[in-house]
Coordinates of C-alpha atoms and ligand atoms in Angstrom, one line a residue:
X1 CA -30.7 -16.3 -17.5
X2 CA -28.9 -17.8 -14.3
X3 CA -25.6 -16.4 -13.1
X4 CA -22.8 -18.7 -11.9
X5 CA -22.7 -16.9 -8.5
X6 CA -25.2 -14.8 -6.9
X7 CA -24.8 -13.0 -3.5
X8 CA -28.3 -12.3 -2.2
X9 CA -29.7 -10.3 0.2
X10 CA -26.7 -8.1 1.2
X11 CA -26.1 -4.5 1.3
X12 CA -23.3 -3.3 -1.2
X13 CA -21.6 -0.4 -1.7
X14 CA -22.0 1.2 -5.3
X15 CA -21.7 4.3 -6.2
X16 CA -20.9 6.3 -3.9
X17 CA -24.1 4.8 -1.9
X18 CA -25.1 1.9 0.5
X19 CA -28.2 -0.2 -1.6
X20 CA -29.6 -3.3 -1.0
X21 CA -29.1 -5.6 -4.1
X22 CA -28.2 -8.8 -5.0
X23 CA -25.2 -9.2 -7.1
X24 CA -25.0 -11.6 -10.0
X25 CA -21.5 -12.7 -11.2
X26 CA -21.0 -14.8 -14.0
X27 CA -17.5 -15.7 -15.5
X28 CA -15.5 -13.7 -12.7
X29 CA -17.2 -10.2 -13.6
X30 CA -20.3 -8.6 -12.1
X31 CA -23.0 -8.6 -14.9
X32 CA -25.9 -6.8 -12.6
X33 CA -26.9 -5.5 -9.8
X34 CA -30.7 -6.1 -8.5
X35 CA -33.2 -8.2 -7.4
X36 CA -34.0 -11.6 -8.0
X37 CA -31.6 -13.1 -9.8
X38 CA -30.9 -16.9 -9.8
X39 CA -28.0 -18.6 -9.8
X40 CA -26.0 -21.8 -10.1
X41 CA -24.5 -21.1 -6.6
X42 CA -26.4 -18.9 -4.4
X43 CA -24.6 -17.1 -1.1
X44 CA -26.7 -15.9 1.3
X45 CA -25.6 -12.1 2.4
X46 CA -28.2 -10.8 4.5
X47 CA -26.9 -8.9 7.2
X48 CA -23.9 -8.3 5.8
X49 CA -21.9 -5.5 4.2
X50 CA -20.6 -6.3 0.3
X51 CA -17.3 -3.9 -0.2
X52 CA -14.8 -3.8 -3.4
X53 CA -12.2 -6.4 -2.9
X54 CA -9.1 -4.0 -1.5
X55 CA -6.7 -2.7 -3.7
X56 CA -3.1 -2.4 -2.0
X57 CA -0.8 -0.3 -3.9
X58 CA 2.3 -0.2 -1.6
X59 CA 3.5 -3.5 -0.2
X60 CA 6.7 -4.8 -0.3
X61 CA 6.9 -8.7 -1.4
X62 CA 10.0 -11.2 -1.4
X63 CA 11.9 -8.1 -2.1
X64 CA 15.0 -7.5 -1.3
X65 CA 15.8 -4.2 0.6
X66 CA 18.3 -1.5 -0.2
X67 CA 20.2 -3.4 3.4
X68 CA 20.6 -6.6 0.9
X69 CA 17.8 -8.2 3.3
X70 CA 15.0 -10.4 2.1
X71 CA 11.3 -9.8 3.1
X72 CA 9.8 -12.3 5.5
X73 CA 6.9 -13.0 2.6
X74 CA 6.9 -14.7 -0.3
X75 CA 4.1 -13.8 -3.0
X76 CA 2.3 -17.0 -1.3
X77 CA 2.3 -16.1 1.9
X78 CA 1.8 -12.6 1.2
X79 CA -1.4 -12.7 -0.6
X80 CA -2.9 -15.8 1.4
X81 CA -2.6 -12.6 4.4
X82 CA -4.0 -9.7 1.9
X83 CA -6.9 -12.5 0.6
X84 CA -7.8 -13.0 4.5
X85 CA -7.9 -9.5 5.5
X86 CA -10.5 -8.8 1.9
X87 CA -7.5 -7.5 -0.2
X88 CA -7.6 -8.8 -3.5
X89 CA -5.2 -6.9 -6.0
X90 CA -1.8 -5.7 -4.8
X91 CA 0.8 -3.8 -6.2
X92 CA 4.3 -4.9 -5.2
X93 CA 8.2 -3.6 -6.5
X94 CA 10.2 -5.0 -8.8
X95 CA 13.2 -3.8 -7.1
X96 CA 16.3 -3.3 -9.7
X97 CA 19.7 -4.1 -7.8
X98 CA 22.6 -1.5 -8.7
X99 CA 24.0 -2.6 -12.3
X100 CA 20.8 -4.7 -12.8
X101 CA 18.9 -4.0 -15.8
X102 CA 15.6 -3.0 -15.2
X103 CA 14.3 -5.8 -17.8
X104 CA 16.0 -8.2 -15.7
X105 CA 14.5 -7.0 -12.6
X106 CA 11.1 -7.1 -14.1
X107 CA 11.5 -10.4 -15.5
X108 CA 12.5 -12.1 -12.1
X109 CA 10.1 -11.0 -9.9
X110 CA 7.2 -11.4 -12.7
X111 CA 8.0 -15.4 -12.8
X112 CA 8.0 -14.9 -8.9
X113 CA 5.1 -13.6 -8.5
X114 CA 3.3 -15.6 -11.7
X115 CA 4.1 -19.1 -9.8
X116 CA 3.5 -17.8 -6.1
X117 CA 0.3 -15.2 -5.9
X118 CA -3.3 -16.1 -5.0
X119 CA -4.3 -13.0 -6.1
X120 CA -3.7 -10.1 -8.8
X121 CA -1.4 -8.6 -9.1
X122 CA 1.2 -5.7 -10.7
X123 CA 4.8 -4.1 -10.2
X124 CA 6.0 -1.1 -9.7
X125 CA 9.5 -0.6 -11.6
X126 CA 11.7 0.4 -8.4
X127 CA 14.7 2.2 -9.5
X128 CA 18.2 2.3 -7.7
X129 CA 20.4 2.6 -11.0
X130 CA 19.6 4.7 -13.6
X131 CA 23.6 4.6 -14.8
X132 CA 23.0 1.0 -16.1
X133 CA 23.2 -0.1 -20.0
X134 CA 19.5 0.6 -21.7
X135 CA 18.2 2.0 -18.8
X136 CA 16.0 4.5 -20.5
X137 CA 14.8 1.9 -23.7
X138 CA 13.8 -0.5 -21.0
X139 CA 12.2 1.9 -18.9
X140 CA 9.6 3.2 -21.8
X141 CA 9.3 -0.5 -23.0
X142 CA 8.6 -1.9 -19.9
X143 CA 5.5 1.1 -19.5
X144 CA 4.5 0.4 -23.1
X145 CA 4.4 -3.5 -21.7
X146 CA 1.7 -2.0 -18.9
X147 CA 3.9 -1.6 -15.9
X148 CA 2.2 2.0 -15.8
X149 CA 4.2 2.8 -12.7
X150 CA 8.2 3.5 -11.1
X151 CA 9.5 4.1 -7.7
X152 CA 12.4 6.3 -6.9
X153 CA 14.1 7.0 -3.6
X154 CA 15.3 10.4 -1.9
X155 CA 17.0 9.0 0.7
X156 CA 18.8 5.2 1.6
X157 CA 21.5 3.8 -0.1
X158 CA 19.0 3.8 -3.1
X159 CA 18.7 7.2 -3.5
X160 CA 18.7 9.1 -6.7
X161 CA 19.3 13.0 -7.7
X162 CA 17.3 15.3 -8.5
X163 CA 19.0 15.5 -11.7
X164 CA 17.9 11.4 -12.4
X165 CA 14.3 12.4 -10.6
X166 CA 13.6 14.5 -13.3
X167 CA 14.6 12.7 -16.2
X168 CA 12.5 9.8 -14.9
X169 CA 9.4 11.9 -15.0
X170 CA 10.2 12.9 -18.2
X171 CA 9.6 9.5 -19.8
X172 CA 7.2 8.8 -17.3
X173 CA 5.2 11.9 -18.3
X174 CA 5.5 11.5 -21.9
X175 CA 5.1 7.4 -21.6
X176 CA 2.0 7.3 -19.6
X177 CA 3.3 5.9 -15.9
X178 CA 2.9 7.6 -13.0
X179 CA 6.4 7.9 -10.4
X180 CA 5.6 7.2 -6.8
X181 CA 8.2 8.9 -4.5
X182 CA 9.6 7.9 -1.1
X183 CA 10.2 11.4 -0.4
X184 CA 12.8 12.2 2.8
X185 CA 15.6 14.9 2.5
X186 CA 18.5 12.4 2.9
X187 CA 21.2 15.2 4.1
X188 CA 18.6 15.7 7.3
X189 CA 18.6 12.1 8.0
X190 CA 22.4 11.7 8.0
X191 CA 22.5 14.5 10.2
X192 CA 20.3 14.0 12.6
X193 CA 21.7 10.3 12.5
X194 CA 25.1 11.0 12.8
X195 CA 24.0 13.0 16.2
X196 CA 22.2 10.5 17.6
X197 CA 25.0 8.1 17.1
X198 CA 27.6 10.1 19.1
X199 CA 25.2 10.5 21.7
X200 CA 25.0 6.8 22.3
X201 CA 21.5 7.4 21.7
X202 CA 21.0 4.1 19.6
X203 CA 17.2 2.5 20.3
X204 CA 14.4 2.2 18.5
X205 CA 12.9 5.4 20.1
X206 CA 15.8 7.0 18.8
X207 CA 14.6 6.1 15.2
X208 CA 12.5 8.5 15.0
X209 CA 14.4 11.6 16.0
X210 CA 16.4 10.2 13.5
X211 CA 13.6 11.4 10.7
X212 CA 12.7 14.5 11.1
X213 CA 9.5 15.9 10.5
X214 CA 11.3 18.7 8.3
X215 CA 12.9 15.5 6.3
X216 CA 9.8 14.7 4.9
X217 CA 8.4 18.6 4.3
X218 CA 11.4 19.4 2.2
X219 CA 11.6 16.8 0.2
X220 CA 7.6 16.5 -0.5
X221 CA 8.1 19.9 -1.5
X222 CA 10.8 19.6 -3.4
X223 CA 9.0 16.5 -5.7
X224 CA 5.7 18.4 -6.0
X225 CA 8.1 21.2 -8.1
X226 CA 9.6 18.6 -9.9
X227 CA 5.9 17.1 -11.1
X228 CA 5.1 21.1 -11.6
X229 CA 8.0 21.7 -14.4
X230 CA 7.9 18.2 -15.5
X231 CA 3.7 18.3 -15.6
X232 CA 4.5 14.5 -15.4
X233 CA 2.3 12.3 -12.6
X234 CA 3.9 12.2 -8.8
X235 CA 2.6 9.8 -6.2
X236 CA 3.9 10.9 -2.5
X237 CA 4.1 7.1 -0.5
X238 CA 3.3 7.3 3.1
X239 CA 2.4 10.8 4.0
X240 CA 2.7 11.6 7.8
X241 CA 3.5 15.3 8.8
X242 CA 0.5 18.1 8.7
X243 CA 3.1 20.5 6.6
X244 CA 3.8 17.5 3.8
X245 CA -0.1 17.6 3.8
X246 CA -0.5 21.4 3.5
X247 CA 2.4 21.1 0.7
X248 CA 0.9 18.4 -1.2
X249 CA -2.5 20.4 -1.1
X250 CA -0.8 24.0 -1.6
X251 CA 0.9 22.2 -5.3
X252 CA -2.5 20.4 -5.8
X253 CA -4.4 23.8 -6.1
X254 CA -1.2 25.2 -8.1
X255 CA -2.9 22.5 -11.0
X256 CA 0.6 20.2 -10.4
X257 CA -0.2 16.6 -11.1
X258 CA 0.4 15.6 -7.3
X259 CA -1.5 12.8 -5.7
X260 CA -0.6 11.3 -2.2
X261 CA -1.3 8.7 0.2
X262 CA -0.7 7.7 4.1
X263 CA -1.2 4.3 5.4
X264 CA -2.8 2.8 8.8
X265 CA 0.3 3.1 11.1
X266 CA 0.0 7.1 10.5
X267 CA -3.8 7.6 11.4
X268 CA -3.8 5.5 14.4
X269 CA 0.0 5.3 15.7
X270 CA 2.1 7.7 17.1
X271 CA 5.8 7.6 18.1
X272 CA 5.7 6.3 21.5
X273 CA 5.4 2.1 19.9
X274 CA 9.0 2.8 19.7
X275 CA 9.5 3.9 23.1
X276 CA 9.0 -0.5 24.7
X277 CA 11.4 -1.7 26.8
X278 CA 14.7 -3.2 25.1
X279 CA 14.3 -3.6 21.6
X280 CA 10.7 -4.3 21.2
X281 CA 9.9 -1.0 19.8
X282 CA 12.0 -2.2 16.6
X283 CA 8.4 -4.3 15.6
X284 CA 7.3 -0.6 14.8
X285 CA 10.2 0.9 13.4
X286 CA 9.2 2.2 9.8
X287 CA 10.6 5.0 8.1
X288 CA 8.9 8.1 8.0
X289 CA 8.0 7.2 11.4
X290 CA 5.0 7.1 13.4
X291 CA 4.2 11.1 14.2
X292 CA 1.9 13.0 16.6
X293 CA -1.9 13.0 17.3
X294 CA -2.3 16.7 15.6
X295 CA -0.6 14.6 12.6
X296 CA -2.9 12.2 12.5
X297 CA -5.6 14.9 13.0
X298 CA -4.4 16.2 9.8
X299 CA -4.2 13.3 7.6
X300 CA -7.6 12.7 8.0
X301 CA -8.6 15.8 7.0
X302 CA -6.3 15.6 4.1
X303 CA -8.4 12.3 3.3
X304 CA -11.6 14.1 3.6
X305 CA -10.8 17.4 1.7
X306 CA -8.8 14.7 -0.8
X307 CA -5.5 16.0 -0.7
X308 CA -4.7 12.4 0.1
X309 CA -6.5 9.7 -2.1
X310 CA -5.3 6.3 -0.9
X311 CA -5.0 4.6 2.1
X312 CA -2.0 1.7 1.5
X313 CA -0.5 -0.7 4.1
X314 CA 3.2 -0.1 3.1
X315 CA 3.4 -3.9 3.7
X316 CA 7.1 -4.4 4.2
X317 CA 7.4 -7.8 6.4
X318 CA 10.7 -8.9 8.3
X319 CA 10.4 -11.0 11.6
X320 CA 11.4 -10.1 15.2
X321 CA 14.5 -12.1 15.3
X322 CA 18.0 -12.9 13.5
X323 CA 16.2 -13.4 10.1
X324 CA 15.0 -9.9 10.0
X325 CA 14.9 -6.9 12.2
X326 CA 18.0 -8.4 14.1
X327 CA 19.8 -8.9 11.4
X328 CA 22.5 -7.3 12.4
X329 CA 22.7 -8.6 15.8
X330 CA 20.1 -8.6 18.9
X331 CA 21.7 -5.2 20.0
X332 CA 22.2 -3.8 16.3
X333 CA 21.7 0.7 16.7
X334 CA 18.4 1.7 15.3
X335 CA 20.1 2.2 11.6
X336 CA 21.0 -1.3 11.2
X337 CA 17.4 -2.5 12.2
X338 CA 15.2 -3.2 8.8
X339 CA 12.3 -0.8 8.2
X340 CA 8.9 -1.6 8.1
X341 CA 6.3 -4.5 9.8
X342 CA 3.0 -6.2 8.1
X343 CA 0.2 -4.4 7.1
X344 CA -1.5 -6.2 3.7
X345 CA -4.0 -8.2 6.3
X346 CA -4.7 -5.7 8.9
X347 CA -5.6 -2.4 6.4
X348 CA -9.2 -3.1 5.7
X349 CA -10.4 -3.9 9.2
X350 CA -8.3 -1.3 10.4
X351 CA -10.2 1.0 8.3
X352 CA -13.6 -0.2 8.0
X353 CA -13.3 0.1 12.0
X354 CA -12.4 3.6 12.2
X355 CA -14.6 4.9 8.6
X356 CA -17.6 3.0 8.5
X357 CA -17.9 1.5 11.8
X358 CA -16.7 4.8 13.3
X359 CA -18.3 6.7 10.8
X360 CA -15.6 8.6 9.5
X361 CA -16.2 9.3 5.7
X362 CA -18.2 6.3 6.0
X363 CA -18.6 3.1 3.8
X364 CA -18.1 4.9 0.6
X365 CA -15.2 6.7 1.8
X366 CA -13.9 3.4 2.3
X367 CA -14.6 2.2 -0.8
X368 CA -12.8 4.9 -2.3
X369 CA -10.0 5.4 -0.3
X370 CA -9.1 1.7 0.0
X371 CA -10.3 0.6 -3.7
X372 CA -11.7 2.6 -6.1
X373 CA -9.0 5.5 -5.9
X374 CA -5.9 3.2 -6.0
X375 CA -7.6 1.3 -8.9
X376 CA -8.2 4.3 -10.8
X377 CA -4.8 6.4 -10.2
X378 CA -2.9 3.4 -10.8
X379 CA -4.7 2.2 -14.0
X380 CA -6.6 -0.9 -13.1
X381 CA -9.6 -0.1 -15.2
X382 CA -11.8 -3.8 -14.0
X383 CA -11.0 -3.2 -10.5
X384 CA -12.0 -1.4 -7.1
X385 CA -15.9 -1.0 -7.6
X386 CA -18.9 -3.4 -7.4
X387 CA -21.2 -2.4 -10.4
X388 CA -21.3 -4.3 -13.6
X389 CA -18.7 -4.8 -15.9
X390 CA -16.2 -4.5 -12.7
X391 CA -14.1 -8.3 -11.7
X392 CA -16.0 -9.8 -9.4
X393 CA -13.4 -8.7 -6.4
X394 CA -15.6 -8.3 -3.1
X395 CA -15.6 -8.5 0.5
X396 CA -18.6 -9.5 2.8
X397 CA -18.4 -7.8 6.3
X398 CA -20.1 -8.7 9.5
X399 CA -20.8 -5.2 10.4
X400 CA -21.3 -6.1 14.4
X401 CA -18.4 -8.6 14.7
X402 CA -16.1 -6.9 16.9
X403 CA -12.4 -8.7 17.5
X404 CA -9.3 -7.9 18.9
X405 CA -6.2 -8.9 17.3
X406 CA -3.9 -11.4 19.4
X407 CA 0.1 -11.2 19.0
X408 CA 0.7 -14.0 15.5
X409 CA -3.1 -14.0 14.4
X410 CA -2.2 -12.6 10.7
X411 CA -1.6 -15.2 7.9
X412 CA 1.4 -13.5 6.4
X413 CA 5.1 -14.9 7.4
X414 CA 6.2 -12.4 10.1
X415 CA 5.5 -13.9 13.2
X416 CA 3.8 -10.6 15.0
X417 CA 1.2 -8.3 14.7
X418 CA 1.8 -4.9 15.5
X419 CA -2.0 -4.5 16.2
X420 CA -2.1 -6.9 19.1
X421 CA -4.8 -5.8 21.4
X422 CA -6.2 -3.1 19.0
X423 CA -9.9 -4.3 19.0
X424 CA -11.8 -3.7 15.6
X425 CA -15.6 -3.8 15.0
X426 CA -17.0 -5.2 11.5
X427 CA -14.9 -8.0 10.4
X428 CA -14.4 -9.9 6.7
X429 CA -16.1 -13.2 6.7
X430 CA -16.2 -13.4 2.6
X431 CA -13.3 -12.1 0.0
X432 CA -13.9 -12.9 -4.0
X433 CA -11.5 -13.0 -6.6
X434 CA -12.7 -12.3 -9.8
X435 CA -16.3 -14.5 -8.4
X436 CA -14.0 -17.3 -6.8
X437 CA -14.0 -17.5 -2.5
X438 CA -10.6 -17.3 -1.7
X439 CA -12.0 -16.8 2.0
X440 CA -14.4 -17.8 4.0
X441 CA -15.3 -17.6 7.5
X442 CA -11.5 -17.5 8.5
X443 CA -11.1 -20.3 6.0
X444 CA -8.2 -19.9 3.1
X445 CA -9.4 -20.7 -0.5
X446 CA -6.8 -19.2 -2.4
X447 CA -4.2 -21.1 -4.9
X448 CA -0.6 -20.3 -5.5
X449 CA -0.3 -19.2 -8.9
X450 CA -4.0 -18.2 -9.6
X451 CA -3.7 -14.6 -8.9
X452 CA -3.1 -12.6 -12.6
X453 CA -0.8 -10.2 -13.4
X454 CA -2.8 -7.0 -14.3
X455 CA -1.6 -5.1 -17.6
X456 CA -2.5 -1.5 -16.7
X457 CA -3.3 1.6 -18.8
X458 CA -1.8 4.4 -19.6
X459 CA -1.6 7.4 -16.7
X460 CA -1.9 10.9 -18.1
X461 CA -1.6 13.6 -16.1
X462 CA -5.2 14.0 -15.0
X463 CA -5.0 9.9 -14.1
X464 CA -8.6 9.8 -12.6
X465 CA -11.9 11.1 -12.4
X466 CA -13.0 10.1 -9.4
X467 CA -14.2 12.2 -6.5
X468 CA -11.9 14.7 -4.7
X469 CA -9.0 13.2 -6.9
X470 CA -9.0 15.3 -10.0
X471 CA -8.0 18.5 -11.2
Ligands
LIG1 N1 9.9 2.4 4.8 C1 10.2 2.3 3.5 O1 10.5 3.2 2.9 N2 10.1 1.1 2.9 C2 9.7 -0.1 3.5 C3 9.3 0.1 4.9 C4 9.5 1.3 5.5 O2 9.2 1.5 6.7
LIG2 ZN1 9.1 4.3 1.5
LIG3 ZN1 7.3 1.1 1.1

């Protein structure tokens, strides 16, 4: 029997291992792997490398930040850029406003997204206001609807207590989501801050003594003993110290439900992108910052001993100018600039540069750490793997392409790249959705609206078994 589409000749990554196979898909889902196969359409592959279509877990899209400031992307432009860099599900935040209930919050961002995204798609239920009417009914209804996952804050203007922290991983725990925890200490911050400040000491450089290392240690350690009593699932976002590593891995081998990621600007950036002339470090500024080389040093080895699981982008777009970072004025002091720059497009290549092309954990690694692991921890059961029975979400890579990023190449709506002049080798000529191009050969294929929203399963406390991940 023909399939509709049949990729022939490649190498794919399955299992753990690099095999050659041809893949057949037929109504948007991989039915085999082998050799042979015919089909209506027929793509020729050989030469090239067949990945999982990305899974982005952390990106911020037409959101609106804690600053009241609106994200450069909408969920058209954003997944056009994640379906030309081979990303194909992403996982974005319904972001409740203070005295917003969450329903409401939900609701808005899921018509949103349902009209605007070219690919799949789900929300996590960002919390700023746990004091609002229903909060916790809506909370568990909204899990028991399949958004199987919450974000809370220890620091900004959104920032919860402990006291709220834990009774959200109560119900998440008993409910079946997993929390995912921006986790800074926010007293350090205003501290170190307030410093600064009456120094004069006001650039984007200065952002980052703003965030101390010791901001993010305490307060990783802090949530890992609130996942411990709680036994309830903790995602850390956007690891970047060595300590929050050794914390994350000290709770892990306590049995606490702790799993972790870091994201591309902390393996290969370090503080000094702050440190341009004027303000053109602001392009960098994300919060935690960029660290050290020892850091990054670290957070690989957390990847490889699988402390950390995921690699995300931490997509959080605003432009270089009055729209965005400048919001507050050309000169604005490093605490009025947003937070954040593009990353949805950039975070395969980024990472099939540096794992499989530079051999570190190589091409299943990056299947894993890119794919498979955020599919699995977040409850996306059809994603992040190329065998049978999986959507048919993949990426073809020319393995020897090598190419440097210019200074607005990306296809989101930001207007920079903070990878300009990073050169990358292997490069995505192909991305699939569910067996439909939505790119080739620098080509966009995608359609507003054609993304789905993915209903997830339920997260216990042992969310995956998938390697280095469980306990
Ligand atoms: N930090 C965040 O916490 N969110 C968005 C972007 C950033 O840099
Ligand atoms: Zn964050
Ligand atoms: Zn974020």
């Amino acid at each position: 029997m023909g399939h509709d589409l049949v990729i022939r000749g490649g190498r794919v990554v399955t299992g753990g291992a690099v095999v050659e196979a041809d893949i057949g898909i037929t109504e948007g889902r991989i039915a085999a792997l082998g050799h042979g196969f015919d089909g209506a359409e027929v793509v020729r592959a050989e030469g090239l490398l067949a990945t999982p279509g990305g899974v982005d877990p952390h990106c911020h899209i037409e959101q609106m930040s804690g600053m009241g400031l609106m994200n450069a992307d909408t969920f058209e432009t954003a997944t056009r850029s994640a379906a030309m860099g081979g990303t194909t599900s992403v996982i974005s935040f319904a972001a409740q406003a203070k005295g917003q209930r969450l329903s409401d919050a939900v609701a808005d961002y899921a018509t949103r997204a349902a009209r605007g995204a070219a690919v799949d798609h789900a929300f996590h239920i960002s919390v700023s206001d746990p004091s609002v009417p229903a909060f916790e009914d809506d909370l568990r209804a909204l899990i028991a609807a399949g958004h199987r996952s919450i974000k809370v804050f220890t620091t900004y203007n959104i920032k919860l207590e402990d006291a709220d922290i834990l009774g959200i991983l109560r119900i998440a725990g008993e409910a079946g989501a997993l929390t995912c925890i921006h986790a800074e200490n926010d007293a350090i911050i205003g501290a170190a801050r307030a410093r600064l400040l009456a120094e004069g000491r006001t650039r984007p450089i200065d952002h980052a003594a703003s965030r101390p290392r010791e901001a993010e240690i305490e307060a990783v350690a802090r949530m890992c003993r609130l996942a411990e009593v709680t036994r309830a699932p903790v995602m850390i976002f956007h690891v970047s110290t060595a300590e929050a590593v050794a914390e994350i891995a000290a709770a892990r081998a306590r049995g606490a439900p702790i799993w972790a990621e870091t994201c591309p600007h902390y393996l290969f950036q370090t503080e000094d992108v702050l440190d341009r002339p004027g303000t053109e470090g602001a392009k960098w500024m994300c919060s935690p910052p960029q660290r050290t080389k020892a850091d990054q040093a670290a957070l690989w080895a957390g990847l490889a001993a699988g402390h950390l699981q995921i690699v995300s982008s931490d997509h959080a777009p605003y432009r270089f100018d009055e729209t965005g970072k400048f919001s507050n004025g050309r000169d604005a002091p490093f605490p009025a600039i947003a937070n954040g720059m593009p990353g949805l497009e950039p975070r395969l290549p980024l990472m099939f540069d540096a794992m499989v092309s530079g051999g570190r954990l190589g091409p299943a690694g990056f299947a894993r750490l890119t794919a498979e692991a955020p599919a699995a921890l977040y409850g996306l059961p059809g994603k992040g793997r190329i065998a049978p029975g999986y959507d048919a979400d993949l990426v073809l890579w020319d393995m020897g392409r090598a190419v440097t990023y210019g200074a607005d190449d990306l296809h989101d709506n930001v207007g920079y790249n903070p990878w300009e002049g990073t050169t990358v080798t292997g490069w995505p000529v192909a991305t699939y959705l569910r067996g439909q191009a939505v790119m080739r050969e620098g080509d966009y294929l995608g359609q507003p609206g054609a993304g789905r929203w993915l209903m997830r399963a339920g997260i216990g406390t042992r969310p995956a078994d998938i390697m280095g991940t469980s306990r």
